[in-house]
């Protein structure tokens, strides 16, 4: 069976509701990050998924690893470090302000590499792929995936903007774009990275030079666009929104459609319009909860 390898962070999100006077006992904790949740959705649906990450040998790390295992995700490539804690995100609605808590050991990301074969799908991205302390190992693994002729999907996930600005991150972002076979963003990511909200212009000026297959989720316009060379396929849905599970679902649906339609690295250069439509349709369906994990 074709394998899906997802490289991302393990975090636990603590959700604070819109009402600031809510009793603290009403707070909710959920597994965080679109990559981790996309892995769980795909595992639940019967796909062969491995998650590559790191977390501490603490109760929070145990919860996240157990969550992935419950959803049939292989976890042997998660580094369980002892000197530090598993990352936590405090998320405050309605503007989704995030306060992160991180305590990492000096030596990080000593993972067992998963087996990667021709035509496997490798997904990576978010700030995790730009973290200077793990990036060398991530890049080594991605170069190995490229040598093995895997199809590589880059998910920037760079909203909100970093406190220190985007300029210092741009060389690594451009290198990520160059390694990618497919790029998948939200409109908010494009605003953060390129300071622009015109999706077609961002594709033409900044992305197509590196990668000519590009998918964008526009939560305001309630649509998904896939740009493929000179083609544009759009899927509109009133249920598309910029939430954790919607974004994770859109990513999972995209990967599932590529598996189901046998979209490999070799065939990526000659996809038919029907295949493009199948991809954006699946992304839309999964985004609105077709395969929501619990």
mmCIF file of C-alpha atoms in Angstrom, residues 49-285:
data_model
loop_
_atom_site.group_PDB
_atom_site.id
_atom_site.type_symbol
_atom_site.label_atom_id
_atom_site.label_comp_id
_atom_site.label_asym_id
_atom_site.label_seq_id
_atom_site.Cartn_x
_atom_site.Cartn_y
_atom_site.Cartn_z
ATOM 1 C CA UNK A 49 0.185 6.853 7.719
ATOM 2 C CA UNK A 50 3.379 7.488 9.674
ATOM 3 C CA UNK A 51 3.845 10.619 11.779
ATOM 4 C CA UNK A 52 7.405 11.963 12.150
ATOM 5 C CA UNK A 53 7.791 14.287 15.107
ATOM 6 C CA UNK A 54 9.026 14.719 18.667
ATOM 7 C CA UNK A 55 7.502 15.050 22.130
ATOM 8 C CA UNK A 56 8.595 14.574 25.704
ATOM 9 C CA UNK A 57 8.224 11.447 27.778
ATOM 10 C CA UNK A 58 5.571 13.187 29.865
ATOM 11 C CA UNK A 59 1.826 12.735 30.305
ATOM 12 C CA UNK A 60 1.039 15.226 27.527
ATOM 13 C CA UNK A 61 3.332 13.398 25.120
ATOM 14 C CA UNK A 62 1.732 10.092 26.103
ATOM 15 C CA UNK A 63 -1.707 11.550 25.359
ATOM 16 C CA UNK A 64 -0.688 12.732 21.875
ATOM 17 C CA UNK A 65 1.054 9.492 20.929
ATOM 18 C CA UNK A 66 -1.922 7.479 22.213
ATOM 19 C CA UNK A 67 -4.246 9.741 20.189
ATOM 20 C CA UNK A 68 -2.342 8.941 17.010
ATOM 21 C CA UNK A 69 -2.235 5.232 17.793
ATOM 22 C CA UNK A 70 -6.016 5.182 18.385
ATOM 23 C CA UNK A 71 -6.417 6.580 14.897
ATOM 24 C CA UNK A 72 -4.164 3.933 13.324
ATOM 25 C CA UNK A 73 -1.132 6.187 12.775
ATOM 26 C CA UNK A 74 2.351 4.656 13.020
ATOM 27 C CA UNK A 75 4.339 6.488 15.745
ATOM 28 C CA UNK A 76 7.746 4.751 15.755
ATOM 29 C CA UNK A 77 9.286 7.869 14.125
ATOM 30 C CA UNK A 78 8.333 10.163 17.018
ATOM 31 C CA UNK A 79 11.373 11.094 19.124
ATOM 32 C CA UNK A 80 10.461 10.901 22.839
ATOM 33 C CA UNK A 81 12.964 13.172 24.613
ATOM 34 C CA UNK A 82 13.393 13.311 28.401
ATOM 35 C CA UNK A 83 14.943 16.762 28.978
ATOM 36 C CA UNK A 84 11.995 19.090 28.356
ATOM 37 C CA UNK A 85 8.200 19.161 28.056
ATOM 38 C CA UNK A 86 5.756 18.512 25.244
ATOM 39 C CA UNK A 87 4.697 21.818 23.581
ATOM 40 C CA UNK A 88 1.455 23.489 24.677
ATOM 41 C CA UNK A 89 -0.539 26.183 22.866
ATOM 42 C CA UNK A 90 -2.969 28.451 24.706
ATOM 43 C CA UNK A 91 -5.533 29.509 22.067
ATOM 44 C CA UNK A 92 -7.854 32.428 22.798
ATOM 45 C CA UNK A 93 -11.032 32.877 20.766
ATOM 46 C CA UNK A 94 -12.452 34.602 18.794
ATOM 47 C CA UNK A 95 -9.301 36.029 17.166
ATOM 48 C CA UNK A 96 -7.329 32.805 17.710
ATOM 49 C CA UNK A 97 -4.510 34.489 19.587
ATOM 50 C CA UNK A 98 -1.907 31.849 20.459
ATOM 51 C CA UNK A 99 0.513 31.802 23.373
ATOM 52 C CA UNK A 100 2.958 28.925 23.060
ATOM 53 C CA UNK A 101 4.854 27.147 25.803
ATOM 54 C CA UNK A 102 8.058 25.407 24.694
ATOM 55 C CA UNK A 103 10.845 23.746 26.702
ATOM 56 C CA UNK A 104 13.064 21.658 24.439
ATOM 57 C CA UNK A 105 16.301 19.783 25.111
ATOM 58 C CA UNK A 106 19.493 20.970 23.393
ATOM 59 C CA UNK A 107 19.699 17.823 21.241
ATOM 60 C CA UNK A 108 16.503 17.369 19.246
ATOM 61 C CA UNK A 109 14.767 15.348 16.556
ATOM 62 C CA UNK A 110 16.779 12.154 16.869
ATOM 63 C CA UNK A 111 14.123 10.197 14.982
ATOM 64 C CA UNK A 112 14.100 6.799 13.343
ATOM 65 C CA UNK A 113 13.582 7.572 9.673
ATOM 66 C CA UNK A 114 10.523 5.920 8.161
ATOM 67 C CA UNK A 115 10.931 3.852 5.025
ATOM 68 C CA UNK A 116 10.164 5.971 1.963
ATOM 69 C CA UNK A 117 9.619 4.373 -1.445
ATOM 70 C CA UNK A 118 8.840 5.647 -4.936
ATOM 71 C CA UNK A 119 5.480 7.413 -5.148
ATOM 72 C CA UNK A 120 4.943 7.640 -1.383
ATOM 73 C CA UNK A 121 3.508 10.983 -0.224
ATOM 74 C CA UNK A 122 5.515 13.112 2.205
ATOM 75 C CA UNK A 123 3.844 16.111 3.876
ATOM 76 C CA UNK A 124 5.756 18.758 5.827
ATOM 77 C CA UNK A 125 5.518 22.376 6.851
ATOM 78 C CA UNK A 126 4.351 24.919 9.456
ATOM 79 C CA UNK A 127 6.873 26.641 11.729
ATOM 80 C CA UNK A 128 8.236 23.220 12.647
ATOM 81 C CA UNK A 129 10.000 22.983 9.278
ATOM 82 C CA UNK A 130 11.671 26.371 9.915
ATOM 83 C CA UNK A 131 12.859 25.694 13.469
ATOM 84 C CA UNK A 132 16.644 26.119 13.316
ATOM 85 C CA UNK A 133 17.158 23.366 15.891
ATOM 86 C CA UNK A 134 15.434 20.662 13.825
ATOM 87 C CA UNK A 135 15.640 22.003 10.270
ATOM 88 C CA UNK A 136 18.911 20.252 9.295
ATOM 89 C CA UNK A 137 17.411 16.851 10.123
ATOM 90 C CA UNK A 138 14.112 17.715 8.382
ATOM 91 C CA UNK A 139 15.946 18.821 5.235
ATOM 92 C CA UNK A 140 18.036 15.629 5.246
ATOM 93 C CA UNK A 141 14.852 13.553 5.424
ATOM 94 C CA UNK A 142 13.207 15.587 2.640
ATOM 95 C CA UNK A 143 16.269 15.212 0.418
ATOM 96 C CA UNK A 144 16.087 11.471 1.015
ATOM 97 C CA UNK A 145 12.376 11.547 0.068
ATOM 98 C CA UNK A 146 13.218 13.424 -3.136
ATOM 99 C CA UNK A 147 15.904 10.864 -4.007
ATOM 100 C CA UNK A 148 13.313 8.127 -3.484
ATOM 101 C CA UNK A 149 10.956 9.913 -5.935
ATOM 102 C CA UNK A 150 8.283 10.627 -3.335
ATOM 103 C CA UNK A 151 5.595 13.232 -3.940
ATOM 104 C CA UNK A 152 6.282 16.065 -1.446
ATOM 105 C CA UNK A 153 3.550 18.427 -0.198
ATOM 106 C CA UNK A 154 4.578 21.667 1.553
ATOM 107 C CA UNK A 155 2.067 23.287 3.946
ATOM 108 C CA UNK A 156 3.552 26.642 5.079
ATOM 109 C CA UNK A 157 0.991 27.331 7.834
ATOM 110 C CA UNK A 158 2.563 30.672 8.793
ATOM 111 C CA UNK A 159 -0.305 32.549 10.351
ATOM 112 C CA UNK A 160 -0.081 34.458 12.643
ATOM 113 C CA UNK A 161 3.118 36.213 11.636
ATOM 114 C CA UNK A 162 6.230 35.518 13.719
ATOM 115 C CA UNK A 163 7.155 38.137 16.307
ATOM 116 C CA UNK A 164 10.562 38.669 14.692
ATOM 117 C CA UNK A 165 9.106 39.177 11.211
ATOM 118 C CA UNK A 166 9.161 37.039 8.097
ATOM 119 C CA UNK A 167 12.369 38.320 6.457
ATOM 120 C CA UNK A 168 14.725 36.007 8.366
ATOM 121 C CA UNK A 169 12.589 33.001 7.454
ATOM 122 C CA UNK A 170 12.313 33.702 3.709
ATOM 123 C CA UNK A 171 15.453 31.801 2.585
ATOM 124 C CA UNK A 172 14.190 28.646 4.280
ATOM 125 C CA UNK A 173 10.640 29.173 2.988
ATOM 126 C CA UNK A 174 11.951 29.485 -0.569
ATOM 127 C CA UNK A 175 14.033 26.341 -0.091
ATOM 128 C CA UNK A 176 10.876 24.551 1.114
ATOM 129 C CA UNK A 177 9.010 25.723 -1.995
ATOM 130 C CA UNK A 178 11.831 24.407 -4.163
ATOM 131 C CA UNK A 179 11.662 20.968 -2.524
ATOM 132 C CA UNK A 180 7.878 20.712 -2.909
ATOM 133 C CA UNK A 181 5.896 18.884 -5.572
ATOM 134 C CA UNK A 182 2.665 20.517 -4.330
ATOM 135 C CA UNK A 183 2.149 23.617 -2.167
ATOM 136 C CA UNK A 184 -0.986 24.020 -0.046
ATOM 137 C CA UNK A 185 -1.771 27.282 1.763
ATOM 138 C CA UNK A 186 -4.475 29.359 3.351
ATOM 139 C CA UNK A 187 -4.981 32.940 2.170
ATOM 140 C CA UNK A 188 -3.786 34.099 5.592
ATOM 141 C CA UNK A 189 -0.472 32.295 4.974
ATOM 142 C CA UNK A 190 0.001 34.223 1.729
ATOM 143 C CA UNK A 191 -0.674 37.516 3.505
ATOM 144 C CA UNK A 192 1.946 36.647 6.109
ATOM 145 C CA UNK A 193 4.627 35.427 3.696
ATOM 146 C CA UNK A 194 4.152 37.661 0.652
ATOM 147 C CA UNK A 195 2.163 40.568 2.135
ATOM 148 C CA UNK A 196 -0.478 40.073 -0.560
ATOM 149 C CA UNK A 197 -4.050 38.795 -0.716
ATOM 150 C CA UNK A 198 -4.325 38.147 -4.469
ATOM 151 C CA UNK A 199 -3.980 34.361 -4.685
ATOM 152 C CA UNK A 200 -3.461 34.210 -8.454
ATOM 153 C CA UNK A 201 -0.798 36.907 -8.274
ATOM 154 C CA UNK A 202 1.025 35.103 -5.457
ATOM 155 C CA UNK A 203 1.038 31.930 -7.530
ATOM 156 C CA UNK A 204 2.301 33.695 -10.656
ATOM 157 C CA UNK A 205 4.959 35.821 -8.959
ATOM 158 C CA UNK A 206 6.168 33.737 -6.039
ATOM 159 C CA UNK A 207 5.182 30.066 -6.238
ATOM 160 C CA UNK A 208 4.983 28.835 -9.833
ATOM 161 C CA UNK A 209 8.711 29.330 -10.404
ATOM 162 C CA UNK A 210 9.358 26.707 -7.711
ATOM 163 C CA UNK A 211 6.232 24.540 -7.869
ATOM 164 C CA UNK A 212 3.456 24.664 -10.467
ATOM 165 C CA UNK A 213 0.829 22.715 -8.501
ATOM 166 C CA UNK A 214 -0.689 24.970 -5.863
ATOM 167 C CA UNK A 215 -3.822 24.653 -3.693
ATOM 168 C CA UNK A 216 -5.213 27.507 -1.603
ATOM 169 C CA UNK A 217 -8.014 27.643 0.966
ATOM 170 C CA UNK A 218 -9.833 30.981 1.038
ATOM 171 C CA UNK A 219 -11.952 31.001 4.202
ATOM 172 C CA UNK A 220 -13.357 34.484 3.498
ATOM 173 C CA UNK A 221 -14.510 33.684 -0.046
ATOM 174 C CA UNK A 222 -15.469 30.135 1.071
ATOM 175 C CA UNK A 223 -13.616 28.367 -1.719
ATOM 176 C CA UNK A 224 -10.663 26.155 -2.599
ATOM 177 C CA UNK A 225 -8.550 26.874 -5.670
ATOM 178 C CA UNK A 226 -6.075 24.555 -7.373
ATOM 179 C CA UNK A 227 -3.639 26.212 -9.772
ATOM 180 C CA UNK A 228 -2.006 23.782 -12.176
ATOM 181 C CA UNK A 229 0.182 25.338 -14.826
ATOM 182 C CA UNK A 230 -2.328 27.256 -16.936
ATOM 183 C CA UNK A 231 -5.417 25.694 -15.332
ATOM 184 C CA UNK A 232 -7.504 26.890 -12.400
ATOM 185 C CA UNK A 233 -10.161 24.691 -10.776
ATOM 186 C CA UNK A 234 -12.330 26.171 -8.017
ATOM 187 C CA UNK A 235 -14.561 24.423 -5.480
ATOM 188 C CA UNK A 236 -16.980 26.683 -3.586
ATOM 189 C CA UNK A 237 -18.621 25.705 -0.299
ATOM 190 C CA UNK A 238 -20.371 27.802 2.334
ATOM 191 C CA UNK A 239 -18.990 25.458 5.001
ATOM 192 C CA UNK A 240 -15.298 26.138 4.296
ATOM 193 C CA UNK A 241 -13.816 28.054 7.226
ATOM 194 C CA UNK A 242 -10.453 28.838 8.810
ATOM 195 C CA UNK A 243 -10.534 26.423 11.742
ATOM 196 C CA UNK A 244 -8.064 23.782 12.857
ATOM 197 C CA UNK A 245 -10.205 20.830 11.782
ATOM 198 C CA UNK A 246 -11.305 22.437 8.502
ATOM 199 C CA UNK A 247 -7.701 23.081 7.493
ATOM 200 C CA UNK A 248 -6.601 19.623 8.642
ATOM 201 C CA UNK A 249 -9.539 18.094 6.758
ATOM 202 C CA UNK A 250 -8.716 19.938 3.543
ATOM 203 C CA UNK A 251 -5.134 18.683 3.727
ATOM 204 C CA UNK A 252 -6.226 15.116 4.513
ATOM 205 C CA UNK A 253 -8.764 15.176 1.685
ATOM 206 C CA UNK A 254 -6.126 16.374 -0.771
ATOM 207 C CA UNK A 255 -3.751 13.561 0.200
ATOM 208 C CA UNK A 256 -6.563 10.990 0.114
ATOM 209 C CA UNK A 257 -7.619 12.090 -3.380
ATOM 210 C CA UNK A 258 -4.043 11.818 -4.635
ATOM 211 C CA UNK A 259 -3.850 8.282 -3.276
ATOM 212 C CA UNK A 260 -7.264 7.272 -4.614
ATOM 213 C CA UNK A 261 -6.592 8.734 -8.075
ATOM 214 C CA UNK A 262 -3.035 7.366 -8.252
ATOM 215 C CA UNK A 263 -1.503 10.834 -8.555
ATOM 216 C CA UNK A 264 2.219 10.071 -8.335
ATOM 217 C CA UNK A 265 5.267 12.268 -8.840
ATOM 218 C CA UNK A 266 5.541 11.012 -12.405
ATOM 219 C CA UNK A 267 1.871 11.670 -13.180
ATOM 220 C CA UNK A 268 1.823 15.046 -11.469
ATOM 221 C CA UNK A 269 3.084 16.643 -14.678
ATOM 222 C CA UNK A 270 0.172 15.378 -16.799
ATOM 223 C CA UNK A 271 -2.984 15.463 -14.681
ATOM 224 C CA UNK A 272 -6.350 15.688 -16.383
ATOM 225 C CA UNK A 273 -9.005 18.233 -15.420
ATOM 226 C CA UNK A 274 -11.106 15.445 -13.907
ATOM 227 C CA UNK A 275 -8.250 14.590 -11.520
ATOM 228 C CA UNK A 276 -7.858 18.229 -10.486
ATOM 229 C CA UNK A 277 -11.585 18.428 -9.783
ATOM 230 C CA UNK A 278 -11.423 15.224 -7.745
ATOM 231 C CA UNK A 279 -8.679 16.703 -5.571
ATOM 232 C CA UNK A 280 -10.440 19.987 -4.753
ATOM 233 C CA UNK A 281 -13.765 18.194 -4.279
ATOM 234 C CA UNK A 282 -12.234 15.777 -1.754
ATOM 235 C CA UNK A 283 -10.451 18.645 0.025
ATOM 236 C CA UNK A 284 -13.756 20.475 0.348
ATOM 237 C CA UNK A 285 -15.655 17.416 1.601
#
